[in-house]
Tab-separated table of C-alpha atoms in Angstrom:
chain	number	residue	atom	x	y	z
A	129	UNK	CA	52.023	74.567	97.982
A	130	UNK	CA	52.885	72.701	94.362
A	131	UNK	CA	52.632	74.722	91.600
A	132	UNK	CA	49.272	74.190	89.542
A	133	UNK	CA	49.472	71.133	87.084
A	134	UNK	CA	50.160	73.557	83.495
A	135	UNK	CA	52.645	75.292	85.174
A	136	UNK	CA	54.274	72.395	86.682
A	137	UNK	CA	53.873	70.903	82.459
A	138	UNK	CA	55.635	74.195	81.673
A	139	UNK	CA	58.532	73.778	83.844
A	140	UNK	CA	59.032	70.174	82.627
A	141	UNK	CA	59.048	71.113	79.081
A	142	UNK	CA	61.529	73.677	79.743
A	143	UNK	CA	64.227	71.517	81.657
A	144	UNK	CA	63.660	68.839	78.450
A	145	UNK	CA	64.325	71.990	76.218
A	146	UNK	CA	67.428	73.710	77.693
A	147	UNK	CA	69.237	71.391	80.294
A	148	UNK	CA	71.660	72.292	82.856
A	149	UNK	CA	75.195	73.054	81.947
A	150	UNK	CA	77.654	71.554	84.607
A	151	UNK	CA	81.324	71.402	84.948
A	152	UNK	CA	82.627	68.137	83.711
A	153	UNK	CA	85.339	67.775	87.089
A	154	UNK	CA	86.474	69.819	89.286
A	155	UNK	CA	89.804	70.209	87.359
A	156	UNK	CA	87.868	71.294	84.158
A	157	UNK	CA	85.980	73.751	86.189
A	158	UNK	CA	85.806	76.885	84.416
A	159	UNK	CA	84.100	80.039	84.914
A	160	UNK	CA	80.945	80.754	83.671
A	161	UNK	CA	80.756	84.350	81.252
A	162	UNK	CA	77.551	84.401	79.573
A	163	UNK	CA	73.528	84.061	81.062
A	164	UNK	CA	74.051	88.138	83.248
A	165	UNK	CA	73.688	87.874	86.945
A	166	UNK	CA	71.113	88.045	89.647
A	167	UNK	CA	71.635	89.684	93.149
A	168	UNK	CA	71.128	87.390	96.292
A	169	UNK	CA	67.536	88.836	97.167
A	170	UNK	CA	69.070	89.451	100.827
A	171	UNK	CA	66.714	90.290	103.495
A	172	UNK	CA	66.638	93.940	103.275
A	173	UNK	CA	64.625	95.547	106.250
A	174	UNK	CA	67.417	97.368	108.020
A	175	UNK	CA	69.362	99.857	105.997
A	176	UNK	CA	72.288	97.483	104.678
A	177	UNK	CA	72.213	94.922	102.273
A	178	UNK	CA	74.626	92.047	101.159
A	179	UNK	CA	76.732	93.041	97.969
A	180	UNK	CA	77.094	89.475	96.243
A	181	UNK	CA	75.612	88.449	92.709
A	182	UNK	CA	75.659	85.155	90.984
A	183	UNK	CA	75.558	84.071	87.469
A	184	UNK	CA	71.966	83.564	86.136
A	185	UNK	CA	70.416	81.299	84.944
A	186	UNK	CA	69.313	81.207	81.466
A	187	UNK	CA	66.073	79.882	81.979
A	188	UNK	CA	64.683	82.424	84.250
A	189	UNK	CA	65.973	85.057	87.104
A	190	UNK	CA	67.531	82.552	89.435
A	191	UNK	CA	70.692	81.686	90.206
A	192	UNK	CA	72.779	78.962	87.431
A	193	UNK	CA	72.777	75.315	89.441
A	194	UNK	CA	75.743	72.914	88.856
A	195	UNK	CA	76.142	69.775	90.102
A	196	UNK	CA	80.199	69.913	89.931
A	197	UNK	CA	82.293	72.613	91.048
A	198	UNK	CA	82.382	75.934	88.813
A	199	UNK	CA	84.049	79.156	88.779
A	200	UNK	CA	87.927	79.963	90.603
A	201	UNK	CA	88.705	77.471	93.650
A	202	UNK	CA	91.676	78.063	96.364
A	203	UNK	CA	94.144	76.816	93.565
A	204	UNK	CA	93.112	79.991	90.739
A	205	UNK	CA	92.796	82.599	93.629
A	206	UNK	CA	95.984	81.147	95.493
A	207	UNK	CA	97.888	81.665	91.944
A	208	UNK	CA	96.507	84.647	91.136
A	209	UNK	CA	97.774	86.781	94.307
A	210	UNK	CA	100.784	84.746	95.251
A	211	UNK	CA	100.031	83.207	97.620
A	212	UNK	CA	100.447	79.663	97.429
A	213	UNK	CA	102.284	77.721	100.415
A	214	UNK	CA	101.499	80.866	102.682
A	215	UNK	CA	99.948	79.648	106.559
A	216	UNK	CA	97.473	81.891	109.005
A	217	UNK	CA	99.559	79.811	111.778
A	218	UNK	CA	96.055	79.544	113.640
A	219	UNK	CA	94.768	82.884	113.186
A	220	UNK	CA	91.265	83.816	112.893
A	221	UNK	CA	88.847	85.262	109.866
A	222	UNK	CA	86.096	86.723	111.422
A	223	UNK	CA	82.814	87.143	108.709
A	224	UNK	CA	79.937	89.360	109.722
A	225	UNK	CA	76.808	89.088	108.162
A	226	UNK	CA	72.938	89.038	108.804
A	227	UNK	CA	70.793	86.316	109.563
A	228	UNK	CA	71.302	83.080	109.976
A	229	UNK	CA	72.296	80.007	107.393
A	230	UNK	CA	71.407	76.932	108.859
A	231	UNK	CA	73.253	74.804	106.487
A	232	UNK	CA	76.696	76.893	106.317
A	233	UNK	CA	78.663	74.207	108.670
A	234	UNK	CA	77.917	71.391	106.218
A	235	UNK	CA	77.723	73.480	102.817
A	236	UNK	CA	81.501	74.555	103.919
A	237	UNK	CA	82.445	71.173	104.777
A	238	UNK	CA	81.228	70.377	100.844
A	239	UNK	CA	83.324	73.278	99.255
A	240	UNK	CA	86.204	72.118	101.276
A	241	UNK	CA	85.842	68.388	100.341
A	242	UNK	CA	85.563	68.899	96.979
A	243	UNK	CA	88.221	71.222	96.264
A	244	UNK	CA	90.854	69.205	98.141
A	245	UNK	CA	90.844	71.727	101.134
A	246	UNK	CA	91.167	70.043	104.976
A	247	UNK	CA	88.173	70.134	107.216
A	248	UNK	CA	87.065	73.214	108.680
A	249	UNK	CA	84.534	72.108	111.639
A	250	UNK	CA	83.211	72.939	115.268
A	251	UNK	CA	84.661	69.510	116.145
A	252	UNK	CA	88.070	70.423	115.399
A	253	UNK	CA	88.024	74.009	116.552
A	254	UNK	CA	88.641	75.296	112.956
A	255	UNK	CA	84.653	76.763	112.606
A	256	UNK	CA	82.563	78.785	115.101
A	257	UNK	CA	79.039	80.278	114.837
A	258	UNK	CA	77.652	82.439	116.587
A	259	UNK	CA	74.945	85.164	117.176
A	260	UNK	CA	75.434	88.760	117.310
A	261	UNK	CA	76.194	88.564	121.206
A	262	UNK	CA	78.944	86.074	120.744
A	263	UNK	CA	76.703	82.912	121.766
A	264	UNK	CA	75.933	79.622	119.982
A	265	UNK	CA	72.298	80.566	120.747
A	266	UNK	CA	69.836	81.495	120.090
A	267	UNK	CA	70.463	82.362	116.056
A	268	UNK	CA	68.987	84.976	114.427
A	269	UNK	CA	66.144	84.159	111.800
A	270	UNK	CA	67.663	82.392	108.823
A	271	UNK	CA	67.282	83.763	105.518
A	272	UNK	CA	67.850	82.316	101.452
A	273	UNK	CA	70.262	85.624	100.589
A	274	UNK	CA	71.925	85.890	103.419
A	275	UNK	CA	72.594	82.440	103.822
A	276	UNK	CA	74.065	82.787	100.170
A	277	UNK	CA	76.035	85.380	101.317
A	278	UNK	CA	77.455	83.579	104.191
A	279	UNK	CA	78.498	80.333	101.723
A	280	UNK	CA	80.421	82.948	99.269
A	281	UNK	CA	82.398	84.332	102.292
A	282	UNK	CA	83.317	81.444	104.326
A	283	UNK	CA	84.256	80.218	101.293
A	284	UNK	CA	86.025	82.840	99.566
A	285	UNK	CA	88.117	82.772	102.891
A	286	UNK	CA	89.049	79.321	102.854
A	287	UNK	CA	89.923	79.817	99.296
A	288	UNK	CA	92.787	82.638	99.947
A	289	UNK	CA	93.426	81.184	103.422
A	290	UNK	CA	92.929	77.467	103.436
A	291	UNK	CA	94.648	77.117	107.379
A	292	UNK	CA	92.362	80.107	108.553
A	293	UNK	CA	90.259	79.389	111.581
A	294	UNK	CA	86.703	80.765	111.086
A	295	UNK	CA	84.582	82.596	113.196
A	296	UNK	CA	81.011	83.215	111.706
A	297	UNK	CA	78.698	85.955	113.849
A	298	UNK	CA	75.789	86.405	112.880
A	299	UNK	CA	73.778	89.704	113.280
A	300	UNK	CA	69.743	89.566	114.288
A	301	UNK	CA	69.012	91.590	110.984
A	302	UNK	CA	70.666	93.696	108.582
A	303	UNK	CA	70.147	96.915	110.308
A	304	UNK	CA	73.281	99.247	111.585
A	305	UNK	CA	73.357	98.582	115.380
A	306	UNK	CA	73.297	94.579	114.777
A	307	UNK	CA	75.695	94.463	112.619
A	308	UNK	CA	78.187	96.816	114.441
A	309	UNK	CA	77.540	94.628	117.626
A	310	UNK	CA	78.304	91.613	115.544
A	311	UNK	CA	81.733	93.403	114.757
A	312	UNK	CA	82.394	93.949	118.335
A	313	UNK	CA	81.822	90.441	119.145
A	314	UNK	CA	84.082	89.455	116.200
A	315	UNK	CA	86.605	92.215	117.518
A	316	UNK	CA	86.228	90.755	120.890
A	317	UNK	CA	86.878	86.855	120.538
A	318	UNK	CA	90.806	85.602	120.526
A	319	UNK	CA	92.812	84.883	117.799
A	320	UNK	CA	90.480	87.254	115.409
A	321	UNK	CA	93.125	89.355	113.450
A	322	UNK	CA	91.124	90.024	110.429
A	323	UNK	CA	87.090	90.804	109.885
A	324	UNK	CA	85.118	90.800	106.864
A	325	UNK	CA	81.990	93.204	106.122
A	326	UNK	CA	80.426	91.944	103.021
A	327	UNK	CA	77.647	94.867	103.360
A	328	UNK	CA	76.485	98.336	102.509
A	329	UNK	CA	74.300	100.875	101.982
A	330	UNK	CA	74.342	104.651	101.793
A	331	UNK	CA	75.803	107.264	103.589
A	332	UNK	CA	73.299	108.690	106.492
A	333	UNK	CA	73.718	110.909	109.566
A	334	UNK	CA	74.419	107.686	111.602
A	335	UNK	CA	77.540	106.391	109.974
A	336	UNK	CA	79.970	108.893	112.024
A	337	UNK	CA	78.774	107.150	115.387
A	338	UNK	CA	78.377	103.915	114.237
A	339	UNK	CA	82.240	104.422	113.016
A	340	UNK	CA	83.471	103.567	116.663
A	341	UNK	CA	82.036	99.916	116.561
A	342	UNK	CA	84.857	99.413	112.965
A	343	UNK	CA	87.609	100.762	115.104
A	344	UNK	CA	89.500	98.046	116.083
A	345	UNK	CA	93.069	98.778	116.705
A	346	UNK	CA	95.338	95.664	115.761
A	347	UNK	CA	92.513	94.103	113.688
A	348	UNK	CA	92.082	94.582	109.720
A	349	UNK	CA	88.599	95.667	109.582
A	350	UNK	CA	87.712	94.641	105.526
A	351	UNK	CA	84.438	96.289	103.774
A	352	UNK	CA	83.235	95.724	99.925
A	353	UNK	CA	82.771	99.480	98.273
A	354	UNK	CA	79.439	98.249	96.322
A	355	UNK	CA	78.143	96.415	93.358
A	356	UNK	CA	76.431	99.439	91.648
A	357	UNK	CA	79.334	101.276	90.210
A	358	UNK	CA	80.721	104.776	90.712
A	359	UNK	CA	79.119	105.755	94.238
A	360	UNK	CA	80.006	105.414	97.925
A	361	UNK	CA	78.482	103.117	100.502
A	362	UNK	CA	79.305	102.924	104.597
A	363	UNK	CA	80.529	100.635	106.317
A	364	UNK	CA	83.404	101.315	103.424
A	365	UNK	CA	83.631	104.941	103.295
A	366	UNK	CA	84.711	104.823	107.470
A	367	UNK	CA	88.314	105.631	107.712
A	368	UNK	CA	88.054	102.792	110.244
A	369	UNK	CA	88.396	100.082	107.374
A	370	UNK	CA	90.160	98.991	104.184
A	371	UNK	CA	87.514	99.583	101.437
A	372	UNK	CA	88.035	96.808	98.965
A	373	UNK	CA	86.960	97.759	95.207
A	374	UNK	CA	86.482	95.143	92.464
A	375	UNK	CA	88.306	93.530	89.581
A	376	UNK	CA	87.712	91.474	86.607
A	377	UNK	CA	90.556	88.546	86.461
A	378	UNK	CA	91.572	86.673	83.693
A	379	UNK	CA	94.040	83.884	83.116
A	380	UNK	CA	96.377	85.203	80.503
A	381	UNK	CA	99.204	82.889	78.136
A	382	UNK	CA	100.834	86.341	77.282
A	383	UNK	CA	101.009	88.163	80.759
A	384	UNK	CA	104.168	87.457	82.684
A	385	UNK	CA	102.223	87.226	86.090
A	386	UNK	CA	99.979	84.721	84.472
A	387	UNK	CA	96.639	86.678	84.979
A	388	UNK	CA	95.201	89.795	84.277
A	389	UNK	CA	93.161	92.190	85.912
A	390	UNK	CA	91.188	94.988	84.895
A	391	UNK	CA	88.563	96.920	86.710
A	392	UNK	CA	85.267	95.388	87.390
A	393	UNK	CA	82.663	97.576	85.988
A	394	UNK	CA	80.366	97.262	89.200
A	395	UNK	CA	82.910	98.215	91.764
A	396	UNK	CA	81.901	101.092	94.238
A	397	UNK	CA	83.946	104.436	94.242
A	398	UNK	CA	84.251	108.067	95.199
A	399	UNK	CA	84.176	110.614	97.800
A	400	UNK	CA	82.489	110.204	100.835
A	401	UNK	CA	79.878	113.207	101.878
A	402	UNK	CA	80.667	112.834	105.639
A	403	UNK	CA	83.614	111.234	106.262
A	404	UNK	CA	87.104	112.672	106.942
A	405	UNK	CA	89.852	112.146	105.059
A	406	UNK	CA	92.169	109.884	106.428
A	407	UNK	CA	96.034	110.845	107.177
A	408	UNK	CA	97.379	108.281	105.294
A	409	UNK	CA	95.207	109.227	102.020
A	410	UNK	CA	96.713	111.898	99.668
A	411	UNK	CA	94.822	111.890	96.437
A	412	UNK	CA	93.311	115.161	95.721
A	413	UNK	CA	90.338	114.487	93.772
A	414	UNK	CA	88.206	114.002	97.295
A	415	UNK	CA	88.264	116.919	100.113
A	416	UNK	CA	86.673	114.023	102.295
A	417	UNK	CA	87.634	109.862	102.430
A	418	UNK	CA	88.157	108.196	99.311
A	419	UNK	CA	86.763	104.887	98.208
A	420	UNK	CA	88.359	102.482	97.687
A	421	UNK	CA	91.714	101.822	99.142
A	422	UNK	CA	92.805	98.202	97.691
A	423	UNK	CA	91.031	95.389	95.595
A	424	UNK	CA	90.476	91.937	94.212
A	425	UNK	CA	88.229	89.714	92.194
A	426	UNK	CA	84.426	90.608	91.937
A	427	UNK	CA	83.047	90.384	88.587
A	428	UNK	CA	80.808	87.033	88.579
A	429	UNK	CA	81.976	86.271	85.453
A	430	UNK	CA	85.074	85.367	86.811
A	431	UNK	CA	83.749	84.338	89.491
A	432	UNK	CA	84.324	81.974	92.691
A	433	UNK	CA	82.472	78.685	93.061
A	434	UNK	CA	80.978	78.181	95.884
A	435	UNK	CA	78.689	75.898	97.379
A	436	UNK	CA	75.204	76.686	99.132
A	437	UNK	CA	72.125	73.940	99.684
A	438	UNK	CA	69.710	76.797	101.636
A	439	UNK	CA	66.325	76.923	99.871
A	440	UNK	CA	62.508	76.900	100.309
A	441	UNK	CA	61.858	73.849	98.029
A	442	UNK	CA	64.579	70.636	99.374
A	443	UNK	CA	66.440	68.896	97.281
A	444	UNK	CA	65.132	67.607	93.498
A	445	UNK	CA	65.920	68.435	90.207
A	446	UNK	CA	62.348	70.144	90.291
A	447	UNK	CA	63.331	71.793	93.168
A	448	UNK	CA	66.926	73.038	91.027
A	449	UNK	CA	64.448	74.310	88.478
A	450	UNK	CA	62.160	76.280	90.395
A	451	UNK	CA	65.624	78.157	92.234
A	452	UNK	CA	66.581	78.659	88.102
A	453	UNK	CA	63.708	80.235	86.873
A	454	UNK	CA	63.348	82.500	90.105
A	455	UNK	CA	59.973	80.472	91.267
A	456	UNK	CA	62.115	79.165	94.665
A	457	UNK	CA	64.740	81.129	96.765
A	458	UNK	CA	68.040	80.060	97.899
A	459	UNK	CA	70.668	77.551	96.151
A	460	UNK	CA	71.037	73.809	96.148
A	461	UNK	CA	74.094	73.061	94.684
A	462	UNK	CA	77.160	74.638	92.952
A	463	UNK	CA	76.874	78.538	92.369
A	464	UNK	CA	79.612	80.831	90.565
A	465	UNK	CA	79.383	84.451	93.130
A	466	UNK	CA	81.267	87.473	92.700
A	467	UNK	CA	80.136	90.981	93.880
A	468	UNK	CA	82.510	93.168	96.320
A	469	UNK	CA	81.170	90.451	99.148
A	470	UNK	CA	83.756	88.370	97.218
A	471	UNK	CA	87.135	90.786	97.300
A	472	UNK	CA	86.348	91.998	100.989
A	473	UNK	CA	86.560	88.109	102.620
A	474	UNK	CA	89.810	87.552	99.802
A	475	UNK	CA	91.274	90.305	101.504
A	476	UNK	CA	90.873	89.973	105.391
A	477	UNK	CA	92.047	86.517	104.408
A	478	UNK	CA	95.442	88.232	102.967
A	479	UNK	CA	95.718	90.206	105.895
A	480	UNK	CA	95.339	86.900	108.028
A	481	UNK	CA	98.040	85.678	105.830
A	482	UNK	CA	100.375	88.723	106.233
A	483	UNK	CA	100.078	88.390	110.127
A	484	UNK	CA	100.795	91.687	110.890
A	485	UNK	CA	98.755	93.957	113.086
A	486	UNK	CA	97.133	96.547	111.118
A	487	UNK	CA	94.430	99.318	111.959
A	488	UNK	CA	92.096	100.335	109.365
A	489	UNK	CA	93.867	100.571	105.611
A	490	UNK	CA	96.908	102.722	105.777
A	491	UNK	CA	99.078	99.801	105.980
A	492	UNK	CA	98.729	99.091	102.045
A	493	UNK	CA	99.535	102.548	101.093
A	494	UNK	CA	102.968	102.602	102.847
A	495	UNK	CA	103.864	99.175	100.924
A	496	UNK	CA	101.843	99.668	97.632
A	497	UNK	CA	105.308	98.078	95.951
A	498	UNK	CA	103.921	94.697	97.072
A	499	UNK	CA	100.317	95.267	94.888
A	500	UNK	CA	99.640	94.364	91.395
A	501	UNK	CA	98.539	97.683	90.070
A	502	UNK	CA	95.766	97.598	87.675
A	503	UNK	CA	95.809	100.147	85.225
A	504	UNK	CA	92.380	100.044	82.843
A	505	UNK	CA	88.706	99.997	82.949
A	506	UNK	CA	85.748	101.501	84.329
A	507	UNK	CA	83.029	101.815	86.612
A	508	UNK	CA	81.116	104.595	85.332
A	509	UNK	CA	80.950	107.966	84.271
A	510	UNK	CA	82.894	110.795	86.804
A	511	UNK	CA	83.926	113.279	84.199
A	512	UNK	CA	87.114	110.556	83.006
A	513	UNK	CA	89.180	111.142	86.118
A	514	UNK	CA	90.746	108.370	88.866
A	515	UNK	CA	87.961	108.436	90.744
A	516	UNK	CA	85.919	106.055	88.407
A	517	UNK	CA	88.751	104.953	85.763
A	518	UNK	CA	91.742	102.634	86.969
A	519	UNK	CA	94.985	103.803	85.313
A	520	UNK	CA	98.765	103.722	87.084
A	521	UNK	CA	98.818	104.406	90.763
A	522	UNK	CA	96.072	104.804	92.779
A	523	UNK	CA	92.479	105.122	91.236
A	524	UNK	CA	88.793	104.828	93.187
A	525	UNK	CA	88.081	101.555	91.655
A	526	UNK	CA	90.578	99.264	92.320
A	527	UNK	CA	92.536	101.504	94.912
A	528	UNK	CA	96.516	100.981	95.457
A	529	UNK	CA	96.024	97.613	93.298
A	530	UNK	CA	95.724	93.856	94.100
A	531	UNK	CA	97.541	90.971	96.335
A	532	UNK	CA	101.228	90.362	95.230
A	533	UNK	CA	101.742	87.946	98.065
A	534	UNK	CA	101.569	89.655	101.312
A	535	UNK	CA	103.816	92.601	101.535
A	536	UNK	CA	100.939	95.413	100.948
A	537	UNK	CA	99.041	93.595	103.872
């Protein structure tokens, strides 16, 4: 239904007033610091939600629309970590999410295209969808936030890991037992070495059984700790995974790496109620599991760009301005995304990278001399110790530290 004729005279005075701001190229691209952010809007009737944000728009509660890329590409998150001239050498990133997006295939092949990146297609075995059972049919319901979520982290992977293969399973909804099949298919399919949960939601009497479905011996099972701050969410409180916390990163003229990184106040941390403490974790500040064990960008401010074209109202500039002022779901266009759902795909890409085979994350903490430690910020108030404030070593929010190449992975 059209919106009624002095609304619809609203909206038109409003893009005359305050036009779009775009990237001029996609070499100019910069990321986008001011307008807040807005959370995906992910289908939430199971217990777990998505963990992404975007930048907002400053005409309304929707998402900021560019028609050029925005944000960090493969080039500023390749420099950033080290990782430039790296190869998966066929290996597989597995992403798990809920729902279905029925443009991912082509939004990917976009992203790709436009930041220089080869193709990543069904045709040329590089992409695979699939439902929660491990079949190309039928797909699970689509959905405008999920289908957001699923452009961040297919292309946050190809980003870190531009030679990755793909694998994209889909879960029927966002409730527990989907998703944990999902990871079981994604666990099950060959050539998977590394599997990305871009998910969460609080800690429950369920979380200790559905633990078995995340242990995956040989396979880097990835989670994002949260987008709310200090606190603990499942799937990344299981000792089963590598709980990836948040950062803010900056290019820097002074910095001898180039870039700096600080912690990104919305990154998840803390003790976990239920779960044990793993072997390989020795901070004392938690009787039980710890969150989080490693880290990497998150804040949308310095964000990724990514590229999304789901949406309930086509393709238009009116359409662009309805998804800007919150009136329309979805994207069409050129998004800048951060949130945890962007450091957990970064890092099961790294893993991919590092080729070795790793169970759950006690592999970083044996080989934390091949992190960049972050040493400042916040993510809340926990009486000033590590458990919310990043200082030397290991803290909750950014864990052991970030990527230095691939020797912590």
């Amino acid at each position: 239904m059209s919106p009624p004729r002095l609304l619809r005279s609203l909206i038109v005075l409003t893009l005359i007033a305050a036009p779009l701001t775009v990237a001029t190229s996609t070499a100019e691209a910069a990321p986008l610091r001011s307008g807040g952010v807005v959370s995906f809007g992910c289908a939430t009737s199971g217990k777990l939600h998505c963990l992404g944000k975007s930048i907002r728009s400053p005409k309304g509660s929707g998402p900021l629309l560019t028609s050029t890329p925005v944000g960090y590409g493969p080039a500023e998150i390749q420099a950033a970590y080290n990782l430039g001239g790296l190869h998966a050498n066929g290996k597989t990133v597995a992403i798990v999410d809920a729902q279905d997006a029925p443009t991912a295939e082509a939004d990917l092949a976009k992203f790709r295209s436009a930041r220089g990146l080869s193709p990543c297609t069904t045709a040329n075995g590089c992409f695979k969808k699939v439902n929660q059972n491990g079949a190309a049919s039928p797909l699970p319901a689509p959905d405008y936030g999920w289908a957001m979520e699923i452009s961040l982290d297919l292309d946050a992977a190809s980003a870190t890991c531009p030679d990755c293969k793909i694998l994209l399973v889909e879960a029927n909804s966002p409730d527990t037992d989907p998703l944990m099949t999902a990871v079981d298919t994604a666990a099950a399919t060959p050539g998977v070495v590394a599997i990305s949960n871009s998910y969460g939601g609080t800690e429950d009497s369920t979380i200790l059984a559905a633990d078995a479905h995340l242990n995956h011996p040989g396979i880097a099972v990835t989670a994002s700790s949260g987008d709310s701050g200090y606190g603990v969410s499942w799937p990344a409180s299981s000792p089963y995974v590598t709980a990836v916390g948040g950062t803010t990163l900056k290019k820097s003229t002074t910095a001898a790496r180039g870039w700096t990184e600080t912690t990104w106040k919305g990154s998840g941390s803390g003790c976990s109620a239920l779960e044990a403490k793993p072997a390989w974790q020795h901070d004392t500040g938690c009787a039980k599991r710890t969150v989080a064990d490693v880290s990497a960008v998150a804040d949308p401010a310095t964000g990724l760009g990514v590229y999304d074209t789901y949406n309930s109202c086509g393709s238009s500039s009116f359409c662009d301005l309805l998804l800007s002022l919150g009136l329309a779901q979805g994207a069409d266009g050129w998004i800048q995304v951060g949130g945890t759902s962007l450091s957990s795909p970064v890092i099961a890409s790294v893993y991919a990278l590092a080729g070795n085979s790793v169970t759950s994350g006690s592999y970083p903490y044996a080989h934390a001399d091949g992190l960049y430690d972050v040493t400042s910020g916040s993510n809340g108030s926990c009486g000033g110790t590590y458990l919310c404030t990043a200082g030397p070593g290991y803290d909750g929010p950014t864990g052991l530290g970030t990527p230095h190449g691939t020797a912590g992975f």
